[in-house]
Coordinates of C-alpha atoms in Angstrom, one line a residue:
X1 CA -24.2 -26.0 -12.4
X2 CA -22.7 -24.8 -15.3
X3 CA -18.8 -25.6 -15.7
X4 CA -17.8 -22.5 -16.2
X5 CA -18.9 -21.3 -13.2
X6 CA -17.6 -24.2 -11.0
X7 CA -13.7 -23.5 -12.9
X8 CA -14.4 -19.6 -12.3
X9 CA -14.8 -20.0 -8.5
X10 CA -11.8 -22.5 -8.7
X11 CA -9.4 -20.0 -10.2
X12 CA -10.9 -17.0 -7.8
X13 CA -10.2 -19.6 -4.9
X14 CA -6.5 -19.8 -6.1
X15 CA -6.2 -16.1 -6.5
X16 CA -7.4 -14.7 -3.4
X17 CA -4.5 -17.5 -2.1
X18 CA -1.9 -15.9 -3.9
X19 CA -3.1 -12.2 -3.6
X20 CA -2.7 -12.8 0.3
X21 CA 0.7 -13.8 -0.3
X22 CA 1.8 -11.1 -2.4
X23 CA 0.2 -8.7 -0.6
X24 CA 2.3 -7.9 2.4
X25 CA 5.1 -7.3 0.0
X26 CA 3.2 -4.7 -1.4
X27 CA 3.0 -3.3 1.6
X28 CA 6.8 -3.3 1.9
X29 CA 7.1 -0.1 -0.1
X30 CA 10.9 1.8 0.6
X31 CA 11.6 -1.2 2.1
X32 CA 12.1 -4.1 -0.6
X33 CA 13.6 -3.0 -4.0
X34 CA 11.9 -1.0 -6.5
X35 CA 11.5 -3.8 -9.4
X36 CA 10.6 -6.3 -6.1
X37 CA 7.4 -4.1 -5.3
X38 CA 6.5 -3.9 -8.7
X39 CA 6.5 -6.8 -9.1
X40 CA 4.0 -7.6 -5.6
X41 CA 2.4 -4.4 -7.5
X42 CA 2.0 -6.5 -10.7
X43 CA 0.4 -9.5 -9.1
X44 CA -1.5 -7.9 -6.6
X45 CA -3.0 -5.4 -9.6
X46 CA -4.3 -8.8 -12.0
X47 CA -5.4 -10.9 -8.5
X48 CA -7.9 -8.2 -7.4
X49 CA -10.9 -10.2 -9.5
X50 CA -10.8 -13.0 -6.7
X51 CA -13.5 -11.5 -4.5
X52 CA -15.6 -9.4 -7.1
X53 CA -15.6 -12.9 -9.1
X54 CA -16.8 -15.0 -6.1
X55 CA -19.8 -12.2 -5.9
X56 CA -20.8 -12.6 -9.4
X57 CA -20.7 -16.2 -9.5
X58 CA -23.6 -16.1 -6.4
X59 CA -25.7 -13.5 -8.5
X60 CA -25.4 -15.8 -11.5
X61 CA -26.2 -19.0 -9.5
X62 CA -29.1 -17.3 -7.5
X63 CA -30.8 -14.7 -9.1
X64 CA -32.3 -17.1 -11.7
X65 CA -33.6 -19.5 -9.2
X66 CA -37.3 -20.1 -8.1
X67 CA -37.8 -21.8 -4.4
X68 CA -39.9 -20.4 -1.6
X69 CA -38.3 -18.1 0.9
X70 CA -38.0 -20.3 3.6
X71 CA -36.1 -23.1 1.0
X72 CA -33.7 -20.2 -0.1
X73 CA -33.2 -18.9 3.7
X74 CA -32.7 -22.6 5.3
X75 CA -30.5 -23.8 2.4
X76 CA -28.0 -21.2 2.0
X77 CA -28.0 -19.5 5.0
X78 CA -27.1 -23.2 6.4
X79 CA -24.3 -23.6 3.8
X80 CA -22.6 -20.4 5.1
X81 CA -23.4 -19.7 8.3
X82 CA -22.5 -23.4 9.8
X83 CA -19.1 -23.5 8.4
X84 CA -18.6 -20.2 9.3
X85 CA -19.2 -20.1 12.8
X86 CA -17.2 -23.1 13.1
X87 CA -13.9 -21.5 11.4
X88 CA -14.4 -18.6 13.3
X89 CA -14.5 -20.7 16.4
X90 CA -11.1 -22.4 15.3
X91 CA -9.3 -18.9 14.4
X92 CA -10.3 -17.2 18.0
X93 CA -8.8 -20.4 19.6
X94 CA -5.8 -20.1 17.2
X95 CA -5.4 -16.1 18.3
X96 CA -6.5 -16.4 22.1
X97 CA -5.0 -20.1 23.0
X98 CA -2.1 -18.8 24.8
X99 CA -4.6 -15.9 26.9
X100 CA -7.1 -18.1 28.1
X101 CA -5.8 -18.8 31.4
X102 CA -5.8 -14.8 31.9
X103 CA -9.5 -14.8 31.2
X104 CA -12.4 -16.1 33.4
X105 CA -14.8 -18.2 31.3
X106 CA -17.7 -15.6 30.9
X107 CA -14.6 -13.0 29.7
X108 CA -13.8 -15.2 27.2
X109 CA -17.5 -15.9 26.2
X110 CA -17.6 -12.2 26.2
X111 CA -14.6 -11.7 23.6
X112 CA -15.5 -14.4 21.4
X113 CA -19.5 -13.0 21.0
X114 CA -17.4 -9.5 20.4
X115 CA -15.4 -11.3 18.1
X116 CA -18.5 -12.4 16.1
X117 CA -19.7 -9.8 15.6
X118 CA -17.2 -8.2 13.7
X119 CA -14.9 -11.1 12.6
X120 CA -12.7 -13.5 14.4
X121 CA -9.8 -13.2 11.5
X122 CA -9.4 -10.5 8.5
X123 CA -10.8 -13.0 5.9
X124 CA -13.5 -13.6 7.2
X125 CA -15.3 -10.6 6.4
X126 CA -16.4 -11.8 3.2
X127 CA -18.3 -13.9 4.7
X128 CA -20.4 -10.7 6.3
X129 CA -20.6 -9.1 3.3
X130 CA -22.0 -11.9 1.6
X131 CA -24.6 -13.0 4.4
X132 CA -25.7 -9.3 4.0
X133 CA -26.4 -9.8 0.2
X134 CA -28.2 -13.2 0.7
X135 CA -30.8 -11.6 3.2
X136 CA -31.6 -9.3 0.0
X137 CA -31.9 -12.1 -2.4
X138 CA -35.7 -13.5 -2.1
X139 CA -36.3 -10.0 -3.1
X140 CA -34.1 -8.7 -5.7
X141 CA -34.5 -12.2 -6.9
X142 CA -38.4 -11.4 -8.0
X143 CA -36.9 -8.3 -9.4
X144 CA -34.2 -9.1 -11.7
X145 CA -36.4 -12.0 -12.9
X146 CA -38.9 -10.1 -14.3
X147 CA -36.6 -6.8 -15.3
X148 CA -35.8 -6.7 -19.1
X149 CA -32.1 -6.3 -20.1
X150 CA -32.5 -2.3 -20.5
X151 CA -33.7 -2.4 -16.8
X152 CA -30.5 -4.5 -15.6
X153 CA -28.6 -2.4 -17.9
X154 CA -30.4 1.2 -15.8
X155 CA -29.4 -0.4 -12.8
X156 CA -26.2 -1.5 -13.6
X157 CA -25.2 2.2 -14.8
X158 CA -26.4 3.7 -11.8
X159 CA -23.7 1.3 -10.0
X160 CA -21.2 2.0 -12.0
X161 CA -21.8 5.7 -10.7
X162 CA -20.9 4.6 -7.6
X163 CA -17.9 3.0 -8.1
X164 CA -16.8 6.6 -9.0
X165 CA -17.4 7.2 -5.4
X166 CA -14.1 5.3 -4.6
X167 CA -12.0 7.5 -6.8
X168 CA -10.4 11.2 -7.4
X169 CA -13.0 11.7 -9.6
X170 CA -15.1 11.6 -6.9
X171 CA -14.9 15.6 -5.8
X172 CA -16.8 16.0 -9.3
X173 CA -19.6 14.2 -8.9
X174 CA -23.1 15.8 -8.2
X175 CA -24.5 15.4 -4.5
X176 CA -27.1 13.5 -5.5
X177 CA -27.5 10.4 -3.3
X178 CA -27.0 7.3 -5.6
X179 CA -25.5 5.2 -2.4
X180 CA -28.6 2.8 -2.6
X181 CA -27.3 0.7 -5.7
X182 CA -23.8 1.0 -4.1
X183 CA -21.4 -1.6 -3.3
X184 CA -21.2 -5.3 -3.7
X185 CA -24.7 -5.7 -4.5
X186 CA -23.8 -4.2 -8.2
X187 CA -21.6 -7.1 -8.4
X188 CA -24.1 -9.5 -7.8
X189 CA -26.8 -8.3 -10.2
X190 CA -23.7 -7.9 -12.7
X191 CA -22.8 -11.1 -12.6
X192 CA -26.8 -12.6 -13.5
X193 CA -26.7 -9.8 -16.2
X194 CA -23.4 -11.4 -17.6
X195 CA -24.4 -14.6 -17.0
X196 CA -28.0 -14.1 -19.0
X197 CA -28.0 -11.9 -21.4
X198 CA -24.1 -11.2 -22.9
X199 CA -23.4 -13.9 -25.4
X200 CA -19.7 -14.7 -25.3
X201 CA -17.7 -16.2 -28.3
X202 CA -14.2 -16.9 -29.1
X203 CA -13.6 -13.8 -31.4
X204 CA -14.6 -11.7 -28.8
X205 CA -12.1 -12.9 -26.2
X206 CA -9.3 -10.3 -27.5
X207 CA -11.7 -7.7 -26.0
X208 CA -12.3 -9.6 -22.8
X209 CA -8.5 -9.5 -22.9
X210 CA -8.3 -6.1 -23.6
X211 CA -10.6 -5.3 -20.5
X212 CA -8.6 -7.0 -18.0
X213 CA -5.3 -6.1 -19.4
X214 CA -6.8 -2.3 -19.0
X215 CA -7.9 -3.1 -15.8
X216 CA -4.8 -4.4 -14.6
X217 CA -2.6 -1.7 -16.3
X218 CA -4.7 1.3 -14.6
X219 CA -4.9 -0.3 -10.9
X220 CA -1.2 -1.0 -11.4
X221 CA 0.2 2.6 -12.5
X222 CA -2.3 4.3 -10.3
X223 CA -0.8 2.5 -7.3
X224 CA 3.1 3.1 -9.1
X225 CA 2.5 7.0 -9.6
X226 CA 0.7 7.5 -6.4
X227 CA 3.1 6.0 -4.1
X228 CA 6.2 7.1 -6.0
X229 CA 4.5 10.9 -6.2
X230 CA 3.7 11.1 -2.5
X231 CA 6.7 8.8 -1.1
X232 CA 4.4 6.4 0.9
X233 CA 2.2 3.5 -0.3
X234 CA -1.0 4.7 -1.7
X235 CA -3.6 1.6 -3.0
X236 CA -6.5 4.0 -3.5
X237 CA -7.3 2.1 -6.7
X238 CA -6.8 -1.6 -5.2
X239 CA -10.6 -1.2 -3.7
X240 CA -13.0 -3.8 -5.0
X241 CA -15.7 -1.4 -5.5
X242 CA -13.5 1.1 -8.2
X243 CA -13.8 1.3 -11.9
X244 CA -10.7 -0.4 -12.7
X245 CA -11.2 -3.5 -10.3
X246 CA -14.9 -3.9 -11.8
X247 CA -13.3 -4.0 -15.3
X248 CA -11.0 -6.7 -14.9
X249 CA -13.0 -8.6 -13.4
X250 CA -15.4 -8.3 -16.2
X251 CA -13.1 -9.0 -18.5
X252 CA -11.9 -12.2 -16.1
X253 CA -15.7 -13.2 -16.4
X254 CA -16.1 -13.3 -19.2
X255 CA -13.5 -14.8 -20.3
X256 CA -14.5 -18.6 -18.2
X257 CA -17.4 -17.6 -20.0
X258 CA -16.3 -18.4 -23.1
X259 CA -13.3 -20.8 -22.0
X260 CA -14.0 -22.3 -19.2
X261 CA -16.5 -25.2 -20.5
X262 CA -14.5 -28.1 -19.6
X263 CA -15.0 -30.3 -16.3
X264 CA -13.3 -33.4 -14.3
X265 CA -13.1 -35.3 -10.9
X266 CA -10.8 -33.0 -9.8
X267 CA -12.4 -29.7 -11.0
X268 CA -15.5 -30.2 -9.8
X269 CA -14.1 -31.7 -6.3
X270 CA -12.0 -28.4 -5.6
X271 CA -15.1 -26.5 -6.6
X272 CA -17.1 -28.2 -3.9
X273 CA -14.9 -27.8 -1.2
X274 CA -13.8 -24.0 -2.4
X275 CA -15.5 -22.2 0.4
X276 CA -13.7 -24.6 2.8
X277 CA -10.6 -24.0 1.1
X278 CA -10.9 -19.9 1.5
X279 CA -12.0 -20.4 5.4
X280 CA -9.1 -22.7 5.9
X281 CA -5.9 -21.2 3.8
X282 CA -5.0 -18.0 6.3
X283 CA -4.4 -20.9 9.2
X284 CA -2.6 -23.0 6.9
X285 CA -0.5 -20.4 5.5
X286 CA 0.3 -19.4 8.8
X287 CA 1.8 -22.3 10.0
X288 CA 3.4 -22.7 6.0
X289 CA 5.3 -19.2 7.2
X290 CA 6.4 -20.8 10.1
X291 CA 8.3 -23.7 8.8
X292 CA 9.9 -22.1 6.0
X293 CA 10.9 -18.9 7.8
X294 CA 14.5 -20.5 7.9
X295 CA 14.6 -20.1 4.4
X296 CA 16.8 -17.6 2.8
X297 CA 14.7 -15.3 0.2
X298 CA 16.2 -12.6 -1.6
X299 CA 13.4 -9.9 -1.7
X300 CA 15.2 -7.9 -3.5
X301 CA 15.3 -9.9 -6.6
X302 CA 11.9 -10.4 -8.3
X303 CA 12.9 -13.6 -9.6
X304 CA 13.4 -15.0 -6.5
X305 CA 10.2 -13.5 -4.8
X306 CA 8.1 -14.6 -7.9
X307 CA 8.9 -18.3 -7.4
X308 CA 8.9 -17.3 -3.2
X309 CA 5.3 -16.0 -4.0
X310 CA 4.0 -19.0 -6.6
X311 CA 5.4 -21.4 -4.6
X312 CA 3.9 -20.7 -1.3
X313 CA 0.6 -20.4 -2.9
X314 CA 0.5 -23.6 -4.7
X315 CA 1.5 -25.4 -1.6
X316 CA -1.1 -23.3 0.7
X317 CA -4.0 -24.4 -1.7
X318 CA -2.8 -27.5 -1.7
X319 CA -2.7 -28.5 1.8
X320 CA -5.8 -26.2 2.1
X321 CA -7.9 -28.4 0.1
X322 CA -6.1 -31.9 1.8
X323 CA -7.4 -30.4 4.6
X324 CA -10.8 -29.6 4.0
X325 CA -11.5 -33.1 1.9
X326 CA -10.0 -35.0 5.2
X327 CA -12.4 -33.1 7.2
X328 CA -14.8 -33.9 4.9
X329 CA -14.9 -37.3 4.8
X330 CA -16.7 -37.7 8.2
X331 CA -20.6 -37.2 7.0
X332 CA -21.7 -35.2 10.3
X333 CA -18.4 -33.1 10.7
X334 CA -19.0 -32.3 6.3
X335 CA -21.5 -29.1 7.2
X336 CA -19.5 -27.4 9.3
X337 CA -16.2 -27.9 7.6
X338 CA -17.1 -26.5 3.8

């Protein structure tokens, strides 16, 4: 594994933390102070490469691999699948604890196989989306192995199309159905293309800068004007699958690329334990919100809800990764916990 990637899925781990954090005071528009929502705007705008980053770290990792099917299908749909019906099995207990007397036994079979199905928490649908992708892999696998950069590059543009999709440009576009090398699946063959054929090097890190600042800046005033113009919250341009998004994440990419070579105990511990960590951290900030709810923030001030917003992060990813690593210690528990 190369130590980039391990301190890239480190920092995405941290930042979908602190996304869902400032998150619901984005969603406190009219309701918190101007310079307060900007500032959840702010955050929220430069944490938006968590789950794009996590996608192109698997498509770096796996589309340059060579093992049978049944290896590739066994191993990784065992890594995600066990600890994810497991978590899901703790977060329908955690939602329907204090209903189950109301339901019969089959009922309650019932609504947790409905739950399944569809997610037993909101977080959890990454996990769908990425199951999805893996079933592709064995086969997109053979064909990004043996495409040449111009083809990646074909395909890659074709994507980028789609991300159009997701915007007011949108209206403008021809009807011609490009849907087929739509979604997160661009992100995964993105991140083998970065990963293989663009050369990083420190004089190029002001323009991996300059993508994510740009990135940042446009998901940031779109979501400013939009909701100021039309009086109501509008985060059109907060989708994972828009322009803006896909360039900061780029330039976010690239960036570990050319930094992010270092490694220790403690790096490469978080990084094994990260998908733990993400499955874990909405129960633990839960229950985080509970026992400081006495406390007195001032929303209104963005100094205050900065520190508010840091704070409960650090502490969530924390106790998140204590968690998981206590878990983990028992050998047989260790595959379903991370």
């Amino acid at each position: 594994m190369k130590n980039y990637i391990s301190n890239l899925r480190n920092i995405a781990t941290f930042a979908v933390i602190l996304l869902h954090v400032a998150a619901p005071f984005v969603l406190q528009f009219n309701k918190i102070s101007f310079a307060s929502w900007q500032l959840a705007n702010l955050l929220d705008s430069m944490l938006r490469f968590g789950v794009p980053v996590f996608v192109m770290i698997s498509g770096a990792v796996l589309l340059d691999r060579h093992e049978p099917l049944s290896t590739f299908l066994s191993k990784r749909l065992k890594r995600v699948v066990l600890p994810f019906l497991f978590w899901s099995l703790v977060y329908f207990i955690f939602v329907y604890a204090g209903s189950f007397q109301k339901f019969s036994t089959l009922q309650l079979l019932q609504t947790l196989m409905n739950k399944l199905l569809k997610g037993t928490y909101y977080h959890l649908w990454y996990v769908y989306m990425i199951l999805g992708i893996y079933l592709f892999v064995p086969i997109i696998r053979k064909w990004a192995q043996n495409s040449t950069k111009q083809e990646l590059q074909y395909f890659l543009f074709l994507w980028a199309i789609t991300l159009l999709i997701n915007t007011n440009v949108a209206k403008y576009l021809p009807s011609i159905e490009v849907l087929y090398f739509s979604k997160y699946l661009g992100y995964f063959v993105l991140g083998h293309y970065l990963d293989k054929h663009v050369t990083t090097s420190r004089p190029r890190n002001n323009l991996y800068i300059m993508f994510f600042a740009f990135g940042v800046a446009l998901t940031f005033l779109s979501a400013s004007y939009l909701s100021v113009k039309e009086n109501h919250l509008n985060i059109t341009y907060y989708n994972y699958l828009s322009p803006n998004v896909c360039l900061l994440s780029i330039g976010i990419f690239l960036l570990g690329k050319s930094l992010l070579h270092g490694s220790n105990a403690l790096s490469i511990n978080l990084d094994k334990h990260s998908y733990g960590i993400y499955l874990v951290h909405v129960l633990v900030l839960h229950y985080i919100y509970r026992s400081t709810a006495h406390l007195s923030i001032n929303k209104n001030s963005p100094l205050s809800l900065f520190i508010y917003i840091i704070g409960i992060s650090v502490v969530t990813y924390v106790i998140s990764y204590a968690v998981i690593r206590l878990l983990a210690v028992n050998k047989r528990l260790r595959p379903f916990i991370t």
